[in-house]
Amino acid sequence: MESLLVLVPLAAAMGSFLAPGRGIASWGFLTSLVIPALATGLALDVYHHGARRISLGSWAEPLGIHLHMDGLSVIFLLMTALVGALVSIYSAFFFDRQSARHFWPLWLLMWAGLNSLFMVSDVFNAYVVLELVTICAAALAVLSGKTESLQAGLRYLLVAMAGSLAFLMGVGFLYAETGMLDMFMQSGGLQGGPVTAAAFGLMTAGLIMKSALLPFHFWLPPAHGEAPAPVSALLSALVIKGSFFLLLRLWVGVFEPVGLTYHGAYVLGCLGVLAVLWGSYQALIQARLKLIIAYSSVAQVGYLFLMFPLLCTVPEAPWAEKAWAGGTYQAISHGLAKAALFLAAGNLILSTGTDRIHYMKNIASRLPMTTFTLGLAGISLMGLPPSGGFVAKWMFMQAILESGQWWWAVAPVLGGLLTAGYVFRILGHAFLLAEKEARMLPVPFVLEKIPLILALCSILIGFRAEEVIFMLQEHMLWTVELEGGP
């Protein structure tokens, strides 16, 4: 089952590359049916029987390559399956035949890379699949062929390559220190000296560049703002979550036992707070809807990094579980809500020919379903109950207050207010009556329905917090005992 999560999109990517004409999208539809079923089966298995670890090619530790599936892995796999399936259906109706020939092979190959990343146990293989995801994402970002998208895509590629180089250098230092590549076994061989510190710094720097954490966020708004709407949804909802997932794996599973994360966690927490405030402010002053959503991604990514000072400084503290659950829930709710927003923006562009909010007047009466989608996704981003965003911020606030680190509360409090500002700014234009009715093209029903489903999911996951928290608490990364491990 685990191997099929990678092999199915790989085979579909090859099939879509070779398929003639309209048969290209059928490979995406097939993958959209199979991957969610496989991810659900794996999630149920982990839910009932605990974390799983398999050896590829029957090679035992420490020589073999392994896949590791725990609660964190399956939650990210399920989010990727849901968002990927719905964006695939949307894309089948969105792209013309010429764009589809490039989109489908790249997207399906990137899907395989993301699934591999969420199950990888080997740091060098993590680098390989991270590069696969990065190259496909950069190619998708320039799919429109416009000068602006080419410039943004090149900037994204250069920053991502610099991050990959830093990460690879860190892998080399880790291997020199421990003589092994399995991240769940490396912590036992780390000495905590200069070599370990160099690996820690390089790998962290590389991954936060790919995650677009401030001050390395400058590539994200133009790349997401100029890409086609389905690509923007994938980049924001899934791609930046891949590097964050890997960073979390390394900090908690590899470097935390040697005590290197104590001071670094506060640095990441401060950068996260700055990202929340700066990204929200920039979203508040933008004139284009896609740039508002893109800068909102900068802010929402900042929330993810609040979990590090709450989680890594005292990992066995009673509030650590709440920080762990809050950060993961933030990643899920943001992925669903942001995909919905970018797809809704795509519908507005198809209908009006522009994403400038000054031309969005009276769309509430012309495109009521798209307007409702914007409102629902905005509720989750603001953190209003009963959305998934509310659960995330509530768990964060509990961890902040229990730990006595009250200064971190500035992010969820002020960030929520600023988020409400740009969400209501969008909706305010949508309900304004226009002096002169602009010509608007009809949007296919399917294209309006898909982002609405994603927005509804970002609300409904707030009702099922018990299962997610159980998965994270019962199968937390540091409780996994490896046979033959340290």
Short mmCIF file of N, CA and C in Angstrom, two decimals, residues 125-202:
data_model
loop_
_atom_site.label_atom_id
_atom_site.label_comp_id
_atom_site.label_asym_id
_atom_site.label_seq_id
_atom_site.Cartn_x
_atom_site.Cartn_y
_atom_site.Cartn_z
N ASN A 125 17.59 10.41 0.75
CA ASN A 125 16.41 10.24 -0.09
C ASN A 125 15.42 11.38 0.11
N ALA A 126 15.41 11.94 1.32
CA ALA A 126 14.59 13.13 1.54
C ALA A 126 15.05 14.27 0.64
N TYR A 127 16.37 14.43 0.49
CA TYR A 127 16.91 15.45 -0.42
C TYR A 127 16.47 15.17 -1.86
N VAL A 128 16.52 13.91 -2.27
CA VAL A 128 16.18 13.55 -3.66
C VAL A 128 14.72 13.89 -3.96
N VAL A 129 13.80 13.45 -3.10
CA VAL A 129 12.39 13.70 -3.38
C VAL A 129 12.05 15.17 -3.19
N LEU A 130 12.76 15.86 -2.29
CA LEU A 130 12.55 17.29 -2.13
C LEU A 130 12.95 18.04 -3.41
N GLU A 131 14.04 17.60 -4.04
CA GLU A 131 14.44 18.19 -5.31
C GLU A 131 13.42 17.91 -6.41
N LEU A 132 12.88 16.71 -6.42
CA LEU A 132 11.85 16.37 -7.41
C LEU A 132 10.66 17.30 -7.27
N VAL A 133 10.21 17.51 -6.04
CA VAL A 133 9.08 18.39 -5.79
C VAL A 133 9.41 19.82 -6.21
N THR A 134 10.61 20.29 -5.88
CA THR A 134 11.02 21.65 -6.19
C THR A 134 11.07 21.92 -7.69
N ILE A 135 11.69 21.01 -8.44
CA ILE A 135 11.83 21.21 -9.88
C ILE A 135 10.46 21.20 -10.56
N CYS A 136 9.60 20.27 -10.16
CA CYS A 136 8.25 20.24 -10.74
C CYS A 136 7.47 21.50 -10.39
N ALA A 137 7.60 21.96 -9.14
CA ALA A 137 6.87 23.16 -8.71
C ALA A 137 7.34 24.39 -9.48
N ALA A 138 8.65 24.51 -9.67
CA ALA A 138 9.17 25.66 -10.41
C ALA A 138 8.70 25.63 -11.86
N ALA A 139 8.66 24.44 -12.45
CA ALA A 139 8.17 24.33 -13.84
C ALA A 139 6.69 24.67 -13.93
N LEU A 140 5.91 24.23 -12.95
CA LEU A 140 4.48 24.55 -12.95
C LEU A 140 4.23 26.04 -12.75
N ALA A 141 5.10 26.71 -11.99
CA ALA A 141 4.90 28.13 -11.71
C ALA A 141 5.01 28.99 -12.95
N VAL A 142 5.72 28.52 -13.98
CA VAL A 142 5.89 29.31 -15.22
C VAL A 142 5.00 28.79 -16.34
N LEU A 143 3.97 28.03 -15.96
CA LEU A 143 3.13 27.38 -16.96
C LEU A 143 2.41 28.37 -17.87
N SER A 144 2.07 29.55 -17.36
CA SER A 144 1.35 30.52 -18.18
C SER A 144 2.22 31.09 -19.29
N GLY A 145 3.54 31.10 -19.11
CA GLY A 145 4.45 31.60 -20.14
C GLY A 145 4.58 33.09 -20.20
N LYS A 146 3.91 33.82 -19.30
CA LYS A 146 4.01 35.27 -19.29
C LYS A 146 5.36 35.70 -18.71
N THR A 147 5.76 36.90 -19.10
CA THR A 147 7.06 37.40 -18.63
C THR A 147 7.11 37.47 -17.11
N GLU A 148 6.03 37.92 -16.49
CA GLU A 148 6.01 38.04 -15.03
C GLU A 148 6.16 36.69 -14.36
N SER A 149 5.48 35.68 -14.91
CA SER A 149 5.56 34.35 -14.30
C SER A 149 6.93 33.73 -14.51
N LEU A 150 7.57 34.01 -15.66
CA LEU A 150 8.92 33.50 -15.90
C LEU A 150 9.91 34.11 -14.91
N GLN A 151 9.80 35.41 -14.67
CA GLN A 151 10.68 36.06 -13.70
C GLN A 151 10.46 35.51 -12.30
N ALA A 152 9.19 35.35 -11.91
CA ALA A 152 8.88 34.83 -10.58
C ALA A 152 9.34 33.38 -10.44
N GLY A 153 9.14 32.60 -11.51
CA GLY A 153 9.56 31.21 -11.45
C GLY A 153 11.06 31.05 -11.36
N LEU A 154 11.80 31.91 -12.06
CA LEU A 154 13.26 31.85 -11.99
C LEU A 154 13.74 32.22 -10.60
N ARG A 155 13.12 33.22 -9.99
CA ARG A 155 13.50 33.60 -8.62
C ARG A 155 13.23 32.45 -7.66
N TYR A 156 12.06 31.82 -7.82
CA TYR A 156 11.72 30.67 -6.98
C TYR A 156 12.73 29.55 -7.14
N LEU A 157 13.10 29.26 -8.39
CA LEU A 157 14.04 28.17 -8.64
C LEU A 157 15.40 28.45 -8.01
N LEU A 158 15.89 29.68 -8.14
CA LEU A 158 17.20 30.02 -7.59
C LEU A 158 17.22 29.91 -6.06
N VAL A 159 16.16 30.42 -5.42
CA VAL A 159 16.09 30.32 -3.96
C VAL A 159 15.98 28.86 -3.53
N ALA A 160 15.15 28.10 -4.24
CA ALA A 160 14.97 26.69 -3.89
C ALA A 160 16.25 25.90 -4.09
N MET A 161 17.01 26.20 -5.15
CA MET A 161 18.28 25.50 -5.37
C MET A 161 19.30 25.84 -4.29
N ALA A 162 19.30 27.11 -3.86
CA ALA A 162 20.20 27.48 -2.76
C ALA A 162 19.83 26.74 -1.49
N GLY A 163 18.53 26.62 -1.22
CA GLY A 163 18.09 25.86 -0.07
C GLY A 163 18.44 24.40 -0.17
N SER A 164 18.33 23.83 -1.36
CA SER A 164 18.68 22.42 -1.56
C SER A 164 20.16 22.19 -1.35
N LEU A 165 20.98 23.11 -1.81
CA LEU A 165 22.43 22.97 -1.63
C LEU A 165 22.78 23.00 -0.15
N ALA A 166 22.18 23.93 0.60
CA ALA A 166 22.43 23.99 2.04
C ALA A 166 21.99 22.70 2.72
N PHE A 167 20.82 22.19 2.33
CA PHE A 167 20.33 20.94 2.93
C PHE A 167 21.26 19.78 2.63
N LEU A 168 21.73 19.69 1.39
CA LEU A 168 22.62 18.59 1.01
C LEU A 168 23.95 18.66 1.75
N MET A 169 24.47 19.86 1.94
CA MET A 169 25.69 19.99 2.73
C MET A 169 25.47 19.51 4.16
N GLY A 170 24.30 19.82 4.72
CA GLY A 170 23.98 19.34 6.05
C GLY A 170 23.89 17.83 6.11
N VAL A 171 23.33 17.22 5.06
CA VAL A 171 23.28 15.75 4.98
C VAL A 171 24.69 15.16 5.03
N GLY A 172 25.62 15.80 4.29
CA GLY A 172 27.00 15.33 4.29
C GLY A 172 27.63 15.40 5.67
N PHE A 173 27.39 16.49 6.41
CA PHE A 173 27.92 16.62 7.77
C PHE A 173 27.32 15.56 8.70
N LEU A 174 26.01 15.31 8.54
CA LEU A 174 25.37 14.29 9.38
C LEU A 174 25.97 12.91 9.12
N TYR A 175 26.19 12.61 7.85
CA TYR A 175 26.75 11.31 7.52
C TYR A 175 28.19 11.18 8.04
N ALA A 176 28.95 12.28 7.94
CA ALA A 176 30.32 12.25 8.47
C ALA A 176 30.33 12.04 9.98
N GLU A 177 29.32 12.55 10.66
CA GLU A 177 29.28 12.44 12.12
C GLU A 177 28.79 11.07 12.59
N THR A 178 27.79 10.51 11.88
CA THR A 178 27.13 9.30 12.38
C THR A 178 27.43 8.05 11.56
N GLY A 179 27.82 8.22 10.31
CA GLY A 179 28.05 7.06 9.45
C GLY A 179 26.78 6.40 8.99
N MET A 180 25.64 7.04 9.14
CA MET A 180 24.35 6.49 8.70
C MET A 180 23.47 7.62 8.20
N LEU A 181 22.42 7.24 7.45
CA LEU A 181 21.54 8.22 6.83
C LEU A 181 20.12 8.18 7.36
N ASP A 182 19.76 7.14 8.09
CA ASP A 182 18.40 7.02 8.62
C ASP A 182 18.20 8.04 9.73
N MET A 183 17.23 8.93 9.56
CA MET A 183 17.06 10.03 10.51
C MET A 183 16.57 9.56 11.87
N PHE A 184 15.94 8.40 11.95
CA PHE A 184 15.47 7.91 13.23
C PHE A 184 16.57 7.19 14.02
N MET A 185 17.70 6.95 13.38
CA MET A 185 18.82 6.31 14.05
C MET A 185 19.99 7.26 14.26
N GLN A 186 19.97 8.40 13.58
CA GLN A 186 21.12 9.30 13.62
C GLN A 186 21.32 9.97 14.96
N SER A 187 20.22 10.26 15.67
CA SER A 187 20.36 11.01 16.91
C SER A 187 21.24 10.28 17.92
N GLY A 188 21.24 8.93 17.87
CA GLY A 188 22.07 8.18 18.79
C GLY A 188 23.55 8.32 18.52
N GLY A 189 23.93 8.72 17.30
CA GLY A 189 25.34 8.86 16.96
C GLY A 189 25.83 10.29 16.95
N LEU A 190 24.97 11.25 17.24
CA LEU A 190 25.38 12.65 17.24
C LEU A 190 26.10 13.01 18.53
N GLN A 191 27.16 13.78 18.40
CA GLN A 191 27.97 14.18 19.55
C GLN A 191 27.63 15.58 20.05
N GLY A 192 26.90 16.34 19.27
CA GLY A 192 26.56 17.70 19.68
C GLY A 192 27.69 18.69 19.53
N GLY A 193 28.71 18.35 18.73
CA GLY A 193 29.85 19.23 18.53
C GLY A 193 29.68 20.15 17.33
N PRO A 194 30.78 20.73 16.83
CA PRO A 194 30.70 21.68 15.70
C PRO A 194 30.13 21.06 14.43
N VAL A 195 30.44 19.79 14.16
CA VAL A 195 29.93 19.15 12.94
C VAL A 195 28.42 19.03 13.02
N THR A 196 27.92 18.60 14.16
CA THR A 196 26.47 18.49 14.34
C THR A 196 25.80 19.86 14.24
N ALA A 197 26.42 20.86 14.85
CA ALA A 197 25.86 22.22 14.78
C ALA A 197 25.83 22.75 13.35
N ALA A 198 26.88 22.44 12.56
CA ALA A 198 26.90 22.87 11.16
C ALA A 198 25.78 22.19 10.37
N ALA A 199 25.60 20.90 10.60
CA ALA A 199 24.52 20.18 9.92
C ALA A 199 23.16 20.75 10.29
N PHE A 200 22.98 21.02 11.58
CA PHE A 200 21.73 21.59 12.07
C PHE A 200 21.43 22.94 11.42
N GLY A 201 22.43 23.82 11.38
CA GLY A 201 22.23 25.15 10.81
C GLY A 201 21.97 25.11 9.32
N LEU A 202 22.73 24.31 8.59
CA LEU A 202 22.58 24.25 7.14
C LEU A 202 21.23 23.65 6.74
#
